[in-house]
Tab-separated table of C-alpha atoms in Angstrom:
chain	number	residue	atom	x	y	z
G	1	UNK	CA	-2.269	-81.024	-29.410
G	2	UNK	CA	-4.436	-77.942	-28.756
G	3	UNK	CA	-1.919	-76.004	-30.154
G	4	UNK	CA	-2.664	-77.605	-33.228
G	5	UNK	CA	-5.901	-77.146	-33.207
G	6	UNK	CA	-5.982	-73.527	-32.260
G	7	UNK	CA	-3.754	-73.077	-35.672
G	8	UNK	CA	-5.837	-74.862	-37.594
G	9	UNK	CA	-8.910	-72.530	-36.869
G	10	UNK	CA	-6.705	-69.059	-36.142
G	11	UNK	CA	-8.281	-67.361	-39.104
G	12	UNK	CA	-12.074	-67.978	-37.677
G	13	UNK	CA	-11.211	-66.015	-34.696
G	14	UNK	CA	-12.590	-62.787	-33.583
G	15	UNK	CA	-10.099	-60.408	-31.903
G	16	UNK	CA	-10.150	-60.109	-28.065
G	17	UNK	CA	-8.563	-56.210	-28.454
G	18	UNK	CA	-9.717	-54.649	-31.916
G	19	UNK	CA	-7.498	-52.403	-33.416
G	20	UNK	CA	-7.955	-49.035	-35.069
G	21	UNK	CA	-6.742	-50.128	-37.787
G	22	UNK	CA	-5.286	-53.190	-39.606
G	23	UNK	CA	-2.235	-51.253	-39.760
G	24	UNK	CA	-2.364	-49.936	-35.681
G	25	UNK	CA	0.914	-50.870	-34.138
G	26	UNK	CA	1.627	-51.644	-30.685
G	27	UNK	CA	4.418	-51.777	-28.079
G	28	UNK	CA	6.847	-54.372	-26.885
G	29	UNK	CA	6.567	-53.875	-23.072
G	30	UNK	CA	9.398	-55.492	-20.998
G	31	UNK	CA	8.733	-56.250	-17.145
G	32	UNK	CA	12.206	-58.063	-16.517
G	33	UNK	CA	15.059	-56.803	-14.656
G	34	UNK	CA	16.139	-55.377	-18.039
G	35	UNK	CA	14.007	-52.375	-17.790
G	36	UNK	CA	16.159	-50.347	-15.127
G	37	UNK	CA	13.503	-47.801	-15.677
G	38	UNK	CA	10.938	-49.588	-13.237
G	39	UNK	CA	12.341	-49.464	-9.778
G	40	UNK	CA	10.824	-50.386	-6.702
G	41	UNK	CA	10.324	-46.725	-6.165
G	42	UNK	CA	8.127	-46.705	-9.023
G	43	UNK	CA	6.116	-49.848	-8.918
G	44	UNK	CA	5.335	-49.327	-4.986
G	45	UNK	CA	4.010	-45.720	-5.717
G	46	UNK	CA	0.746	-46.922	-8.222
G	47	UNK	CA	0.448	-43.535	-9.191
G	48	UNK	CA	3.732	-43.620	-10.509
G	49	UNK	CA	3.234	-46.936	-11.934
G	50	UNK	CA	0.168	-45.948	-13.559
G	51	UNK	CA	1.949	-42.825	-14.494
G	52	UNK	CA	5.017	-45.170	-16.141
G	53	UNK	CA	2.875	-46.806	-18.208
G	54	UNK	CA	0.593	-43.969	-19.686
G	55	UNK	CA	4.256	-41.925	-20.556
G	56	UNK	CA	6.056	-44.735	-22.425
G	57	UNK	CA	2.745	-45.642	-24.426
G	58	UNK	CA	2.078	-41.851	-25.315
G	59	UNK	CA	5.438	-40.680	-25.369
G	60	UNK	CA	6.161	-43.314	-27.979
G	61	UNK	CA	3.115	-42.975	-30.080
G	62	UNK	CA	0.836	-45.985	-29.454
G	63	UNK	CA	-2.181	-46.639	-27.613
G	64	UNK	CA	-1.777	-49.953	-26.689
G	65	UNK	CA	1.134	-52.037	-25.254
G	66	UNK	CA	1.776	-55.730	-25.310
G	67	UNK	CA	3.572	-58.568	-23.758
G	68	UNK	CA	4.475	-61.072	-21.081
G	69	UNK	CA	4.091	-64.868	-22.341
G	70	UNK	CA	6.924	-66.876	-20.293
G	71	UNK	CA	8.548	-63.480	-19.066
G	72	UNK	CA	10.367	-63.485	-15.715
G	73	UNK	CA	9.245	-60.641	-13.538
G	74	UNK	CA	10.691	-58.964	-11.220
G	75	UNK	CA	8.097	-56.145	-10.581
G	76	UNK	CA	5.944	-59.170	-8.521
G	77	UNK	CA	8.447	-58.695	-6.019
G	78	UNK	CA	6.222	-55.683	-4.841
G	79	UNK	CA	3.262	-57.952	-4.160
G	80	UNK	CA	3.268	-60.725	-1.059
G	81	UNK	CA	0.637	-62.230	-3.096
G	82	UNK	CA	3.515	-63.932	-5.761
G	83	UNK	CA	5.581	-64.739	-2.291
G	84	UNK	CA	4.338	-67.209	-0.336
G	85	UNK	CA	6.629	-70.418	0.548
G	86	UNK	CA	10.020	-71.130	-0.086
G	87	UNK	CA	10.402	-70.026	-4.324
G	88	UNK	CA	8.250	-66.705	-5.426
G	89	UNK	CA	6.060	-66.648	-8.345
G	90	UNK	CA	8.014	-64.942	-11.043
G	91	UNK	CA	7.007	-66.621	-14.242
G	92	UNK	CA	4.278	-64.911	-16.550
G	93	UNK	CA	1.729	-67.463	-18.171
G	94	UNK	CA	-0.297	-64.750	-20.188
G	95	UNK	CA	0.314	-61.787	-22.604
G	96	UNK	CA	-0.879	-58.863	-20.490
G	97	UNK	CA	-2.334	-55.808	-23.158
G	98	UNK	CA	-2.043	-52.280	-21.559
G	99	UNK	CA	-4.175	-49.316	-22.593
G	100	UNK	CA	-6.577	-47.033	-21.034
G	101	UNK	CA	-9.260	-48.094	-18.602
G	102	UNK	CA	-12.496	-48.813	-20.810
G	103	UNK	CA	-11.194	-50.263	-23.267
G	104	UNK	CA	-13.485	-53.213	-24.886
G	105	UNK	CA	-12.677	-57.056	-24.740
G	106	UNK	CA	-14.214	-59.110	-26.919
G	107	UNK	CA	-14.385	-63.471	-27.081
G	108	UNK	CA	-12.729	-64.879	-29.654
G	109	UNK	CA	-14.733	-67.816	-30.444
G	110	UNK	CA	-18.031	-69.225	-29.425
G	111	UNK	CA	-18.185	-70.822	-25.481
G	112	UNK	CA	-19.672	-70.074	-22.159
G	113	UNK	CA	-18.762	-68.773	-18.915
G	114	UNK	CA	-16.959	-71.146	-16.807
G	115	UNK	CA	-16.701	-69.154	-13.770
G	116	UNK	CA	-15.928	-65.951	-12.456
G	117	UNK	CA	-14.705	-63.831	-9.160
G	118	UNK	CA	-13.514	-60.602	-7.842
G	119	UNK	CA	-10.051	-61.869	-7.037
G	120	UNK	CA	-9.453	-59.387	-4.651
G	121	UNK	CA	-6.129	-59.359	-3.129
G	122	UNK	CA	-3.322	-56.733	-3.713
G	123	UNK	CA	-1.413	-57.721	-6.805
G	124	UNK	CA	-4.371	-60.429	-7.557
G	125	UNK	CA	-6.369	-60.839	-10.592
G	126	UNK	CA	-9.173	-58.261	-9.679
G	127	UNK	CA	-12.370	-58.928	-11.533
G	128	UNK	CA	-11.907	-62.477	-13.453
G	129	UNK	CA	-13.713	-63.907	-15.789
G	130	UNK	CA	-13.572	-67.212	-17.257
G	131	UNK	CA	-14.559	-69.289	-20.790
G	132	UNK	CA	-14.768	-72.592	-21.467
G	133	UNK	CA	-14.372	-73.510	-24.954
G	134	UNK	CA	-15.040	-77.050	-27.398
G	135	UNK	CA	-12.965	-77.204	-30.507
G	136	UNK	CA	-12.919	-80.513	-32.409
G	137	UNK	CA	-12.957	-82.448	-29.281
G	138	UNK	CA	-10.597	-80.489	-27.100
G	139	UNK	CA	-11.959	-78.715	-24.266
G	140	UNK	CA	-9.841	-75.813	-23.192
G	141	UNK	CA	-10.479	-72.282	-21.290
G	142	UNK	CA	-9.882	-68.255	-21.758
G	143	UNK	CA	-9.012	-66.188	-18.998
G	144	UNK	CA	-9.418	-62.819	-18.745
G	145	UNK	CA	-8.563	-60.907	-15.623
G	146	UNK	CA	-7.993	-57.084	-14.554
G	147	UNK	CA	-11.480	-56.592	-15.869
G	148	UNK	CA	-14.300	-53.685	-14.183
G	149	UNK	CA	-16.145	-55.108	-11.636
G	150	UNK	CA	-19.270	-54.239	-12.815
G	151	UNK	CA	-18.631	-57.027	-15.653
G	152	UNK	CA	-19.066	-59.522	-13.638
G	153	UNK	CA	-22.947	-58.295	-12.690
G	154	UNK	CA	-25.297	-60.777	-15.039
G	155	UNK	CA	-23.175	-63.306	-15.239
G	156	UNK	CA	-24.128	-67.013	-14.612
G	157	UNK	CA	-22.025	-70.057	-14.621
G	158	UNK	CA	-22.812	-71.579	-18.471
G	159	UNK	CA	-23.948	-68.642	-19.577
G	160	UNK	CA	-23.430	-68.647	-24.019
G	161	UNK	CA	-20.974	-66.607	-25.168
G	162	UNK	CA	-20.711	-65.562	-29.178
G	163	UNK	CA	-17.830	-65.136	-31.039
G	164	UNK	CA	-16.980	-61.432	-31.277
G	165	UNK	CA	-19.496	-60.270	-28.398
G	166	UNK	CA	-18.370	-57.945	-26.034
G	167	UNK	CA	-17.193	-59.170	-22.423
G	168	UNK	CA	-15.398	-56.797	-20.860
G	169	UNK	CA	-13.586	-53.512	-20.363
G	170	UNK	CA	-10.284	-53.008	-18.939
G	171	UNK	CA	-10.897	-52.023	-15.024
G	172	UNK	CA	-9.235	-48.990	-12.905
G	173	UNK	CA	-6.895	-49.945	-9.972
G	174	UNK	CA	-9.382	-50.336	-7.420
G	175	UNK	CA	-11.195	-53.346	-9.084
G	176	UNK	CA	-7.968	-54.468	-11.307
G	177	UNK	CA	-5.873	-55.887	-8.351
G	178	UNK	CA	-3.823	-52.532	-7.591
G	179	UNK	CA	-2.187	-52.627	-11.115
G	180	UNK	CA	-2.275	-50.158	-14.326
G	181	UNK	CA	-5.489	-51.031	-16.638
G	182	UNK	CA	-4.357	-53.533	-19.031
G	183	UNK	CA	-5.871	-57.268	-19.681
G	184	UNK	CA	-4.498	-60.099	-18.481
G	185	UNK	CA	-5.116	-62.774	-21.214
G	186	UNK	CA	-4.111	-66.448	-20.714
G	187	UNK	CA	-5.260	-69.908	-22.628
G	188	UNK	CA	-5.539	-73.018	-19.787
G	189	UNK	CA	-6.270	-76.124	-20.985
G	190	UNK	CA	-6.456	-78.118	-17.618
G	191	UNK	CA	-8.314	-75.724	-15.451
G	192	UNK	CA	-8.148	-78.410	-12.367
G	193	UNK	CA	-10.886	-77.606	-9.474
G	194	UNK	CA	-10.216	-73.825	-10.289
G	195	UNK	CA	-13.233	-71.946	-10.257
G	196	UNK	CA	-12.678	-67.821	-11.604
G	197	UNK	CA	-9.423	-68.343	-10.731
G	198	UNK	CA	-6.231	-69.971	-11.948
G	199	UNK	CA	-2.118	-68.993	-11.402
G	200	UNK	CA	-1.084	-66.156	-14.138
G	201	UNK	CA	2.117	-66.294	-12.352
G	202	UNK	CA	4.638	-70.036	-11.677
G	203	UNK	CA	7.514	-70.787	-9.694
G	204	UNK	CA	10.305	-71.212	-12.382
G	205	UNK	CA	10.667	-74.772	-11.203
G	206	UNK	CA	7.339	-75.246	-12.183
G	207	UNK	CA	7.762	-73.900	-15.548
G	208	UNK	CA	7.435	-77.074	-17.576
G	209	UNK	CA	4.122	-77.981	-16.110
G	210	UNK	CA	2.390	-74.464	-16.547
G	211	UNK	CA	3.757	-73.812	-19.723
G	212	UNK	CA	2.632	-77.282	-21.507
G	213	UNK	CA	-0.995	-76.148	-19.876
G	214	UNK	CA	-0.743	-72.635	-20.622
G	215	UNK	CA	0.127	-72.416	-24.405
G	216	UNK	CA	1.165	-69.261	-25.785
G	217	UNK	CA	-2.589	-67.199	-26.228
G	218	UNK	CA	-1.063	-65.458	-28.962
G	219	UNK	CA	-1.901	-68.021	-30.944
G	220	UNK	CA	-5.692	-66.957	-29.843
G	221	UNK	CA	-4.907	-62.752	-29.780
G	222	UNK	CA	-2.675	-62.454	-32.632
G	223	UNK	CA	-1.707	-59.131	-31.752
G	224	UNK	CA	1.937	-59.278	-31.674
G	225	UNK	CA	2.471	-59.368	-35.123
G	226	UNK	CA	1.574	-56.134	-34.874
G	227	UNK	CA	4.928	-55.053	-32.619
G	228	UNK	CA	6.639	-52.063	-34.072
């Protein structure tokens, strides 16, 4: 299984966020129901939002915050983009980092660029870039999405990417899809006819399916050993 794999060669890989330090701790972030503190007052007023995030980072002494893999969300609610047909999108298939806009992503192992877009829909992806990756035979892919716009200038479909080389910065609402800066970082090993694009959200019915292709990227980050 890739999941397998990806263990077997965890230690090789570069970090997508570098820390400070080795000993930099970051914050659980919870977008469920279970924070009362982000009401719909809050997450239609981006200012706010933006404002939300900043506070509870600072306030609590970190820099960066972390989470997301399999969470059910109920801020999508404010987006029509999660809404369409008969079940929303609710289900989170990535760990989503949030910081300050700027801040550096980095590929964790060798691969090139499968594709990329400006994703831009309210509540979308923003700028999106994706990897495609070989690792003792499987072929899987890196997303990265919420990036700056102006990341996605130079770039070429099979273009090399090293391990450790910078690809990214986290972009500002304008170019991020209408959201706080953070990265949206999810592992797809089926990327279908999906060019710099793929669901970071499911239908909980689908939640089987998307999370068998969309293994925890943790395993990739390995960041959240560092929750304090």
């Amino acid at each position: 299984m890739l999941q397998d794999v990806l263990q077997l060669h965890q230690s090789a890989f570069q970090p997508v966020i570098q820390l400070l330090d080795p000993a930099e701790s970051l914050m659980a972030m919870d977008f469920t129901r279970n924070n009362t503190m982000l009401t719909m007052s809050v997450l239609e007023d981006l200012d706010r939002f933006c404002r939300y995030i900043d506070t509870t980072l600072s306030d609590n002494g970190y820099r960066l915050g972390i989470g997301g893999y399999a969470e059910h969300r109920t801020i999508y609610a404010v987006s029509p983009h999660f809404d369409a047909g008969e079940e929303p999108r609710r289900l989170h298939l990535g760990i989503d980092v949030w910081g300050l806009a700027g801040t550096p992503v980095f590929a964790p192992l060798n691969g090139h660029v499968h594709s990329f877009r400006f994703n831009d829909h309210f509540g979308d992806y923003g700028a999106t870039i994706i990897l495609q990756h070989q690792l003792d035979g499987y072929s899987f892919h890196t997303l990265y999405g919420h990036l700056s716009i102006s990341n996605l200038q130079g770039l070429y479909e099979n273009m090399p990417v090293t391990a450790g080389q910078q690809l990214a910065y986290f972009g500002l609402p304008p170019e991020n899809g209408g959201w706080p800066p953070h990265l949206h970082f999810q592992v797809i090993e089926d990327i279908g006819n999906y060019r710099g694009d793929y669901p970071g959200v499911c239908r909980f019915s689908e939640k089987d399916k998307y999370l068998r292709n969309c293994p925890d990227p943790d395993i990739l980050l390995q960041l959240n050993k560092h929750i304090r």
